[in-house]
Amino acid sequence: MSLYTEGEPIRDTKAPDGPIETRWERRRFSAKLVNPANKRKMTVIVVGTGLAGGSAAATLGELGYHVKSYCYQDSPRRAHSIAAQGGINAAKNYRNDGDSVYRLFYDTVKGGDFRARESNVHRLAEVSVNIIDQAVAQGVPFAREYGGLLDTRSFGGTQVSRTFYARGQTGQQLLLGAYQALERQIAAGNVEMNARHEMLELIIVDGRARGIVVRDLVTGEITTEFADAVVLASGGYGNVFFLSTNAKGCNVTATWRAHRKGALFANPCYTQIHPTCIPQSGDHQSKLTLMSESLRNDGRVWVPKRAEDCGKPAADIPEDDRDYYLERIYPAFGNLVPRDIASRAAKNVCDEGRGVGPGGLGVYLDFADAIKRLGRPAVEAKYGNLFEMYERITGEDPYQVPMRIYPAVHYTMGGLWVDYDLQSTIPGLFVIGEANFSDHGANRLGASALMQGLADGYFVLPNTIGDYLATGSFEKVDAGHPAAIEARQQVEGRIAKLLSIKGDRTVDSFHRELGHIMWEYCGMERTEAGLTKAIELIRNLRDEFWQRVRVLGDGEGLNQALERAGRVADFFELAELMCIDALHREESCGGHFRAESQTPDGEAQRDDERFSYVAAWEYAGTGEPPVLRKEDLNFEYVHPSQRSYK
């Protein structure tokens, strides 16, 4: 049996044509409106309370809709957006350094290696300027210069300073802003908050998304919840690798359940490896810790020139014996090259035997020059909490010795396919933030995740969802509807099956082994032979999972082993699709690096003639090969070229 079949192409019919500068304005005008009296009669479910979900629920509540919000955490403010450190991009040009909406648009399309839609990216750049005003109005304490103006710094893939920040905790501060707006709507009665609830199935009635099946993680109760539209803001799927910078609870279940019900999954092989993470210290670890990309503003990345020096303390290696390899290879951007390029460069020097630390899997990020130039107080003001975090984890003082860093899985550019309105292939199912695929192509630029999440939640979805809801009214659906009964039975049957196996291996042991396969064969470098082997290994391990997994306890109350088992079962299916997608894409682009497709000097080599498209995958049923549906990418403004940061 072939790994996949090819189906009909897919096209985004919602994006206007004509001048790109006015497309979003014209789409907002052409979208149907819902009058205020009718909004009060309509219900929208929002799954997830991070920056995308929290801002969407708050804004929809403000508009007058009745919103039901769900998260598996014990509070909306514990969503993983809180972990974002470095900043948020916006084309404000406060530094008068040549930035503009068009430059942010250009940098994002180029940074994504020409695998994103121009219309979506330009809208993101347009909306970015509004996000900062919104956040400041909420009281988000952005860093300010001495005169009181908002401060900015640079991130990878740019030559301007457009990243607004709040020390090393920008995600936390932005999430608290969205959380305050959300809590205001909860207090007003417009948003009904349901914490400690996990979405386990999507309910489709007459071809439209009309509700979800959720499990109360405290009591174990399974209920069906209904609405006129469903919004997924459930984040990315980086935890398929087991070790990642994501919180341990992050999972793919909400989006994967939607995929199995008919939502196309786009570009699953586009995963981002972040170059500045604390290296793994041993097999005991269950997650990795990010060190913000903002550190590359002032930190210099280097390794010893000679392998025999790698065991020496950094202070004992003279300046002339250090290789500042990013500055050497990419002089125009230096340490601020995009993440995919910095990660591969780190892997290359470690593969040459010049890595530092345990196992030779690390490079130095050195602040000695910055401390000498700026003084310790200035460095502490910018990065103090990051330095403290590093010291607590490693026991090393980065003011005295260089940090050791190594690439790790951080973000996923792939996600559910959506049109310009952020609606999936299932009518009434909208997908926002990292859960969709829409804006970053094959590689996301640093500080653009927070930008996309808040753009989708505050400014895009509230304008586009009305066009769908205006086509109502929608028939009333309740728990007795056949579609709701079927969806609930699917959830109950799956839970019963997991509990009945009573095997001899833990869920985590399977997850760890799956993660090792994915990192080894579908990580920073991929090959045809490796991906083919990975697919076979994943299938065998998945079969073993359903025969040998042991889930203790029952489904009648709090059972975290059961929660993890359901999530890992979905990761198995996703992992296979990721490898199939990576195998079919016989080119290198952004975070997807095929060893067979590289330039003579080792850079990613795209094949625009064959692969300038979005790979949107359709679920064909259990045991059946997925169906590939292509959306051609057209570039009218930023014409594809070989990316160069030299």
XYZ file of C-alpha atoms in Angstrom:
646
model
C 0.000 0.000 0.000
C 1.307 3.478 -0.868
C 1.940 5.919 1.969
C -0.589 8.443 0.632
C -2.883 9.257 -2.262
C -3.422 12.584 -3.987
C -6.795 14.289 -4.076
C -8.326 17.420 -5.521
C -6.441 20.710 -4.993
C -7.745 23.131 -2.384
C -8.029 26.889 -2.675
C -8.577 29.783 -0.298
C -11.681 31.476 -1.679
C -12.010 34.123 1.041
C -8.894 36.228 0.368
C -9.616 39.203 -1.925
C -7.391 39.882 -4.893
C -6.153 43.318 -5.918
C -3.669 45.509 -4.025
C -2.357 43.640 -0.998
C -2.379 46.821 1.130
C -6.196 46.971 1.028
C -7.171 43.281 1.013
C -7.889 43.056 4.739
C -9.857 46.303 4.724
C -11.916 45.110 1.748
C -12.527 41.698 3.328
C -13.763 43.307 6.540
C -16.150 45.449 4.538
C -17.485 42.570 2.437
C -18.011 40.279 5.447
C -21.615 40.002 6.633
C -22.419 41.549 10.000
C -24.487 40.281 12.918
C -26.577 42.944 14.618
C -26.145 43.396 18.392
C -29.528 41.908 19.283
C -28.767 38.722 17.348
C -25.277 38.384 18.833
C -26.851 37.897 22.243
C -28.706 34.854 20.899
C -25.590 33.183 19.515
C -23.088 30.969 21.316
C -19.439 30.400 20.436
C -17.213 27.741 22.011
C -13.523 28.651 22.401
C -11.101 25.843 23.273
C -7.904 27.155 24.855
C -7.159 30.268 26.914
C -3.683 31.261 25.771
C -3.027 34.498 23.944
C -5.147 33.468 20.958
C -8.002 31.804 22.867
C -8.058 34.235 25.789
C -8.084 37.317 23.568
C -10.700 35.773 21.249
C -13.061 34.829 24.082
C -12.689 38.267 25.686
C -13.279 40.105 22.402
C -16.239 37.964 21.338
C -17.772 38.485 24.782
C -17.195 42.228 24.445
C -18.999 42.131 21.097
C -22.050 40.595 22.749
C -21.813 36.905 21.863
C -22.337 34.271 24.537
C -19.004 32.499 24.840
C -18.167 29.155 26.414
C -14.429 28.914 27.146
C -12.620 25.662 27.954
C -9.100 24.882 29.163
C -7.500 21.846 30.776
C -5.454 23.992 33.189
C -6.799 24.992 36.590
C -6.857 28.652 35.500
C -6.901 30.392 32.104
C -3.731 32.234 33.040
C -1.770 28.960 33.205
C -1.924 28.524 29.430
C 1.488 27.909 27.863
C 1.610 31.401 26.350
C 2.757 32.447 29.814
C 6.150 30.842 29.114
C 7.034 33.086 26.153
C 10.045 35.178 27.042
C 11.626 37.464 24.489
C 9.037 39.774 22.960
C 6.369 40.561 20.375
C 6.964 42.048 16.928
C 5.170 45.131 15.633
C 5.941 47.428 12.723
C 5.803 50.650 14.750
C 9.185 51.996 13.543
C 9.693 53.835 16.840
C 13.460 53.591 16.312
C 13.187 55.276 12.902
C 15.442 52.502 11.606
C 13.632 51.796 8.351
C 10.918 49.481 9.617
C 7.432 49.443 8.075
C 4.412 47.189 7.624
C 5.832 46.154 4.274
C 9.250 45.313 5.749
C 7.682 43.144 8.450
C 5.629 41.464 5.707
C 8.779 40.937 3.618
C 10.856 39.635 6.542
C 8.116 37.162 7.530
C 7.622 35.759 4.020
C 11.384 35.461 3.523
C 11.943 34.090 7.039
C 9.310 31.413 6.344
C 11.343 30.411 3.268
C 8.554 31.430 0.866
C 6.090 28.814 2.056
C 3.400 31.116 3.497
C 0.477 32.973 1.908
C 1.229 36.589 1.104
C -2.313 37.774 1.967
C -2.279 36.322 5.483
C 1.225 37.557 6.248
C 0.510 41.117 5.105
C -2.610 41.218 7.272
C -0.542 40.045 10.244
C 1.957 42.870 9.655
C -0.869 45.423 9.358
C -2.582 44.323 12.553
C 0.679 44.166 14.531
C 0.689 47.922 15.110
C -2.723 47.735 16.818
C -1.663 44.973 19.206
C 0.849 47.153 21.022
C -1.723 49.916 21.532
C -4.204 47.357 22.850
C -1.690 45.865 25.270
C -0.479 49.246 26.552
C -4.089 50.274 27.156
C -4.503 47.122 29.255
C -1.502 48.087 31.339
C 1.012 45.571 30.005
C 4.334 46.828 31.450
C 6.485 46.896 28.342
C 10.104 47.964 28.812
C 10.654 51.684 28.287
C 13.631 53.854 27.469
C 14.899 56.508 29.870
C 12.572 59.115 28.359
C 9.491 56.932 28.850
C 9.056 55.731 25.267
C 8.507 52.025 24.598
C 11.788 50.215 24.069
C 12.458 47.642 21.339
C 15.168 45.148 20.516
C 16.142 42.942 17.579
C 15.280 39.310 16.944
C 16.505 36.795 14.396
C 16.007 37.315 10.673
C 15.690 41.100 10.830
C 17.957 44.112 10.661
C 15.631 46.465 12.545
C 14.526 46.687 16.186
C 10.805 45.921 16.164
C 10.450 43.589 19.141
C 8.615 45.027 22.168
C 9.327 43.221 25.430
C 8.820 43.024 29.163
C 12.214 41.776 30.354
C 12.233 38.022 29.738
C 8.578 37.477 30.589
C 6.686 39.103 27.725
C 4.287 36.183 27.279
C 3.307 36.287 30.933
C 2.551 39.998 30.878
C 0.586 39.823 27.609
C -1.369 36.814 28.876
C -2.249 38.646 32.090
C -3.566 41.487 29.924
C -5.753 39.097 27.924
C -6.742 37.308 31.139
C -7.923 40.574 32.701
C -10.048 41.275 29.631
C -11.394 37.714 29.796
C -12.197 37.931 33.516
C -14.079 41.163 32.896
C -16.336 39.349 30.447
C -16.723 36.401 32.823
C -17.856 38.810 35.545
C -20.254 40.452 33.088
C -21.830 37.081 32.309
C -20.827 37.088 28.654
C -18.202 34.339 29.004
C -18.803 31.046 30.783
C -15.424 29.704 31.953
C -14.816 25.956 32.238
C -11.358 25.185 33.615
C -10.057 21.619 34.093
C -12.030 20.423 31.054
C -10.384 18.698 28.096
C -11.910 18.563 24.618
C -11.920 14.960 23.396
C -14.176 15.111 20.335
C -15.801 17.486 17.861
C -19.542 17.295 17.227
C -20.613 17.829 13.614
C -24.272 18.261 12.703
C -25.298 18.489 9.035
C -21.701 19.117 8.035
C -21.166 22.010 10.481
C -19.186 22.182 13.712
C -21.815 22.515 16.437
C -20.143 21.443 19.655
C -17.531 19.426 21.504
C -17.318 16.506 23.908
C -15.362 17.380 27.050
C -14.171 15.460 30.068
C -14.090 17.076 33.488
C -10.548 16.244 34.582
C -11.478 16.381 38.276
C -14.674 14.311 38.348
C -14.241 12.315 35.135
C -17.703 13.374 33.932
C -18.106 13.407 30.139
C -20.512 15.978 28.705
C -21.566 17.318 25.330
C -21.429 21.086 24.857
C -23.090 22.968 21.998
C -22.705 26.255 20.153
C -23.275 27.913 16.796
C -19.539 27.898 16.024
C -16.414 26.336 17.540
C -13.014 28.024 17.802
C -9.887 25.946 18.435
C -7.002 27.821 20.061
C -5.302 24.807 21.563
C -1.685 25.489 20.584
C 0.933 23.401 18.825
C 2.072 19.781 18.797
C 5.783 20.027 19.672
C 5.372 17.506 22.488
C 5.186 14.733 19.894
C 8.993 14.824 20.355
C 8.579 14.174 24.128
C 11.462 16.536 24.908
C 10.552 20.091 23.950
C 10.297 23.536 25.468
C 6.513 23.123 25.677
C 4.682 22.596 28.959
C 4.094 18.892 29.587
C 0.351 19.299 29.146
C 0.580 20.704 25.615
C -0.965 18.233 23.183
C -2.548 17.793 19.748
C -5.793 16.112 20.812
C -8.238 18.968 20.099
C -6.910 19.614 16.600
C -6.357 15.928 15.849
C -9.942 15.066 16.776
C -11.068 17.796 14.363
C -8.709 16.402 11.700
C -10.266 12.959 12.040
C -13.685 14.558 11.558
C -12.695 16.204 8.257
C -10.508 19.250 8.961
C -7.413 19.212 6.769
C -4.036 19.231 8.536
C -1.513 21.449 6.736
C 2.280 21.128 6.617
C 2.679 18.912 9.723
C 6.414 18.429 9.016
C 7.156 22.140 9.559
C 8.496 22.133 13.111
C 10.759 24.747 14.627
C 13.955 23.846 16.433
C 14.930 26.756 18.702
C 18.704 27.338 18.816
C 18.978 28.671 22.391
C 17.799 26.067 24.877
C 19.506 24.629 27.928
C 21.082 21.315 26.793
C 19.665 18.023 27.972
C 21.456 16.869 31.106
C 20.417 13.217 31.078
C 17.804 10.578 30.242
C 15.821 11.484 33.359
C 14.498 14.717 31.838
C 10.902 15.103 30.712
C 11.154 18.593 29.206
C 13.647 21.226 28.126
C 13.976 24.907 29.017
C 14.129 27.769 26.557
C 16.601 30.609 26.814
C 15.076 33.574 24.997
C 16.251 34.471 21.506
C 16.588 38.023 22.810
C 19.839 36.885 24.446
C 21.380 36.770 20.970
C 21.169 40.577 20.872
C 24.086 40.837 23.271
C 25.376 37.285 23.666
C 27.957 35.945 21.205
C 27.765 32.310 20.086
C 31.041 30.397 19.817
C 32.804 27.060 20.078
C 36.507 26.194 20.272
C 38.297 26.133 16.935
C 39.981 22.865 17.891
C 38.167 19.776 19.165
C 40.907 19.108 21.697
C 40.001 22.374 23.505
C 36.378 21.367 24.134
C 37.111 19.884 27.546
C 38.791 23.034 28.822
C 36.986 25.713 30.876
C 35.811 28.506 28.572
C 37.989 31.050 30.371
C 41.092 29.026 29.477
C 40.452 29.237 25.742
C 42.122 32.357 24.257
C 40.146 34.683 21.991
C 42.152 33.608 18.937
C 41.174 29.976 19.539
C 37.426 30.701 19.569
C 35.196 30.314 16.520
C 32.334 32.829 16.540
C 30.837 30.768 13.755
C 27.578 32.676 13.175
C 29.460 35.952 12.858
C 31.965 34.231 10.551
C 29.458 32.497 8.243
C 26.681 35.137 8.264
C 28.409 38.517 8.690
C 25.341 40.591 7.661
C 23.127 39.151 10.432
C 25.698 37.578 12.736
C 24.169 36.050 15.845
C 20.682 37.186 14.760
C 20.142 34.809 11.852
C 16.759 33.024 11.803
C 16.205 30.100 14.132
C 16.400 27.314 11.558
C 19.769 28.546 10.309
C 21.228 29.084 13.804
C 20.050 25.613 14.887
C 21.574 23.819 11.911
C 24.835 25.749 12.353
C 25.011 24.613 15.998
C 24.355 21.013 14.977
C 27.073 21.208 12.327
C 29.823 22.414 14.677
C 28.819 19.784 17.247
C 28.867 17.092 14.544
C 32.426 18.248 13.762
C 33.371 17.343 17.338
C 33.613 20.938 18.568
C 30.581 20.939 20.857
C 30.983 21.693 24.568
C 29.497 20.244 27.729
C 28.191 16.697 28.373
C 28.232 14.607 25.213
C 29.570 17.513 23.205
C 26.022 18.716 22.618
C 26.300 22.409 23.371
C 27.725 25.720 22.190
C 28.631 28.797 24.222
C 26.481 31.928 24.461
C 28.887 34.444 25.942
C 28.019 37.801 27.557
C 31.535 38.882 28.553
C 31.714 41.498 25.788
C 28.231 42.853 26.601
C 29.019 43.151 30.321
C 32.261 44.924 29.482
C 30.532 47.271 27.013
C 27.279 47.997 28.885
C 28.090 47.146 32.488
C 26.498 44.417 34.559
C 23.534 46.550 35.774
C 22.407 47.206 32.176
C 22.657 43.509 31.259
C 20.824 42.581 34.455
C 18.021 45.035 33.670
C 17.457 43.395 30.277
C 17.985 39.728 31.051
C 18.118 39.345 34.828
C 15.295 36.825 35.190
C 16.699 34.700 32.337
C 20.154 34.629 33.904
C 18.621 33.658 37.244
C 16.622 30.855 35.617
C 19.732 29.540 33.890
C 21.725 29.547 37.133
C 18.982 27.746 39.050
C 18.835 24.966 36.444
C 22.544 24.526 35.695
C 24.285 25.805 38.820
C 26.462 28.064 36.657
C 26.531 31.868 36.884
C 26.219 33.299 33.337
C 27.647 36.618 34.534
C 30.892 34.744 35.192
C 30.943 31.908 32.610
C 29.250 31.583 29.198
C 25.862 29.909 28.958
C 25.760 26.525 27.240
C 22.940 26.179 24.740
C 21.737 23.638 22.180
C 18.754 23.467 19.785
C 15.458 21.938 20.927
C 11.908 21.589 19.613
C 9.987 24.758 20.368
C 7.133 25.601 17.974
C 5.135 24.072 15.140
C 4.357 26.030 11.973
C 2.020 23.307 10.729
C -1.553 23.039 11.968
C -5.125 22.798 10.765
C -5.654 24.335 7.334
C -7.683 27.560 7.416
C -8.805 30.071 4.816
C -8.324 33.843 5.023
C -11.218 34.000 7.510
C -9.429 31.442 9.753
C -12.151 28.875 9.038
C -11.144 25.252 8.538
C -12.552 22.906 5.918
C -15.369 22.130 8.371
C -17.901 24.997 8.222
C -18.234 26.647 11.608
C -14.861 25.408 12.881
C -12.353 28.268 13.228
C -8.725 27.728 14.207
C -6.460 30.452 15.586
C -2.940 30.925 16.934
C -0.387 28.123 16.802
C -3.164 25.584 16.188
C -3.483 26.766 12.569
C -0.857 26.844 9.825
C -1.544 30.197 8.253
C 1.209 32.765 8.763
C 4.726 31.436 9.250
C 5.466 29.168 6.308
C 8.322 26.747 6.956
C 9.996 28.795 9.714
C 8.613 31.293 12.229
C 10.654 34.381 13.019
C 11.312 35.024 16.698
C 8.687 37.125 18.552
C 6.042 36.428 15.907
C 4.084 33.771 17.827
C 2.708 36.286 20.335
C 1.984 38.631 17.442
C -0.031 36.003 15.563
C -1.937 34.768 18.612
C -3.107 38.246 19.601
C -3.720 39.322 15.987
C -6.010 36.328 15.448
C -7.808 36.687 18.782
C -8.236 40.444 19.138
C -8.521 41.627 15.543
C -9.006 38.950 12.864
C -11.432 36.309 14.173
C -13.900 38.825 15.676
C -14.214 40.372 12.209
C -14.512 37.136 10.216
C -16.591 34.831 12.413
C -19.579 37.143 11.984
C -19.627 36.417 8.248
C -20.305 32.761 9.081
C -22.707 33.366 11.971
C -24.737 35.794 9.849
C -25.753 32.802 7.691
C -27.758 31.440 10.693
C -30.108 30.811 12.356
C -28.916 27.419 13.479
C -31.239 24.671 14.623
C -31.112 23.869 18.310
C -28.972 20.845 19.122
C -28.933 18.997 22.440
C -27.391 15.919 24.009
C -30.089 13.739 22.471
C -29.079 14.494 18.896
C -27.702 11.382 17.118
C -24.449 13.177 16.228
C -23.914 14.139 19.886
C -24.662 10.626 21.095
C -22.240 9.143 18.546
C -19.444 11.559 19.469
C -19.899 10.864 23.166
C -19.880 7.114 22.597
C -16.635 7.434 20.639
C -15.010 9.163 23.617
C -16.350 6.676 26.148
C -15.281 3.735 23.981
C -11.768 5.087 23.598
C -11.378 5.645 27.347
C -12.719 2.162 28.090
C -10.275 0.626 25.609
C -7.280 2.420 27.142
C -8.285 1.294 30.646
C -8.946 -2.311 29.574
C -5.518 -3.116 28.077
C -3.782 -3.507 31.464
C -0.387 -4.102 29.914
C 3.097 -3.808 31.368
C 4.464 -0.487 30.022
C 3.775 3.058 31.186
C 2.406 5.765 28.913
C 5.554 7.836 29.433
C 7.823 4.998 28.309
C 5.969 4.874 24.988
C 5.988 8.654 24.662
C 9.732 8.826 25.348
C 10.455 6.142 22.737
C 8.238 7.882 20.176
C 10.020 11.163 20.874
C 13.397 9.540 20.331
C 12.268 8.206 16.931
C 10.948 11.614 15.909
C 14.064 13.517 17.015
C 16.390 10.997 15.386
C 14.641 10.766 12.004
C 12.281 13.759 11.734
C 14.229 16.369 13.710
C 16.855 18.850 12.539
C 17.962 16.749 9.572
C 15.823 14.309 7.605
C 16.579 11.728 4.922
C 14.482 9.444 2.745
C 15.924 6.347 4.403
C 15.483 7.746 7.901
C 11.882 8.842 7.380
C 10.958 5.519 5.789
C 12.436 3.731 8.791
C 10.659 6.107 11.202
C 7.250 5.346 9.687
C 7.807 1.612 10.189
C 9.065 2.125 13.751
C 6.115 4.382 14.633
C 3.575 1.899 13.300
C 5.149 -0.966 15.222
C 5.360 1.072 18.416
C 1.744 2.209 18.033
C 0.606 -1.403 17.704
C 2.595 -2.268 20.814
C 1.037 0.695 22.654
C -2.465 -0.634 22.095
C -1.405 -4.064 23.369
C 0.941 -3.289 26.261
C 0.133 0.123 27.724
C -0.910 0.127 31.372
C -3.214 2.895 32.567
C -3.798 2.701 36.305
C -6.998 3.841 37.974
C -10.335 4.406 36.297
C -12.221 7.104 34.430
C -14.394 8.202 37.332
C -12.177 10.967 38.693
C -8.789 12.621 38.469
C -6.525 10.334 36.447
C -3.514 11.965 34.842
C -2.261 8.657 33.444
C -5.505 8.392 31.477
C -5.158 11.973 30.248
C -1.624 11.292 29.017
C -2.623 8.000 27.400
C -5.242 9.676 25.218
C -2.822 12.413 24.198
C -0.004 10.003 23.366
C -2.369 7.850 21.303
C -3.071 10.911 19.164
C 0.646 11.740 18.986
C 1.276 8.320 17.409
C -1.110 9.079 14.557
C 0.237 12.609 14.125
C 3.856 11.387 14.134
C 3.184 9.079 11.209
C 1.585 11.902 9.220
C 4.518 14.215 10.023
C 6.966 11.672 8.626
C 4.839 11.055 5.526
C 4.667 14.812 4.924
C 8.432 15.181 5.413
C 9.098 12.219 3.114
C 6.879 13.506 0.305
C 8.450 17.013 0.433
C 11.716 16.271 -1.373
C 13.183 19.705 -0.749
C 14.654 21.666 2.137
C 12.828 24.752 3.339
C 12.950 26.522 6.690
C 12.688 24.070 9.570
C 12.295 21.126 7.148
C 15.829 20.141 6.139
C 16.262 17.181 3.805
C 19.930 16.143 3.635
C 19.450 15.269 -0.039
C 18.478 18.854 -0.870
C 21.155 21.351 0.154
C 23.407 23.885 -1.515
C 27.148 23.229 -1.868
C 27.761 25.229 1.340
C 25.149 23.285 3.301
C 22.176 25.698 3.196
C 18.559 24.626 2.587
C 17.792 24.128 -1.110
C 14.148 24.703 -2.026
C 12.488 23.219 -5.117
C 9.940 25.893 -6.036
C 8.985 24.207 -9.282
C 7.706 21.083 -7.523
C 6.885 22.136 -3.952
C 5.618 25.722 -3.890
C 2.378 24.643 -2.234
C 0.709 24.009 1.095
C 0.394 20.280 1.759
C -3.076 19.882 3.281
C -3.735 16.317 4.429
C -7.179 14.713 4.610
C -7.934 11.885 7.021
C -9.193 8.898 5.027
C -10.116 6.556 7.864
C -8.386 4.145 10.216
C -5.688 2.193 8.408
C -6.168 4.099 5.157
C -3.421 6.260 3.594
C -4.013 10.019 4.018
C -5.028 12.110 1.019
C -2.749 14.964 -0.072
C -4.565 18.092 -1.252
C -2.380 20.909 -2.524
C -2.939 24.652 -2.219
C -0.674 26.434 -4.680
C 1.239 29.425 -3.321
C 1.418 32.517 -5.524
C 3.916 35.298 -4.889
C 3.034 38.662 -6.394
C 5.050 40.925 -4.080
C 7.928 38.998 -2.480
C 9.336 36.800 -5.208
C 11.010 33.585 -4.042
C 14.787 33.598 -4.015
C 17.515 31.644 -2.294
C 17.512 32.956 1.276
C 20.781 34.590 2.196
C 21.724 36.061 5.556
C 25.405 36.408 4.705
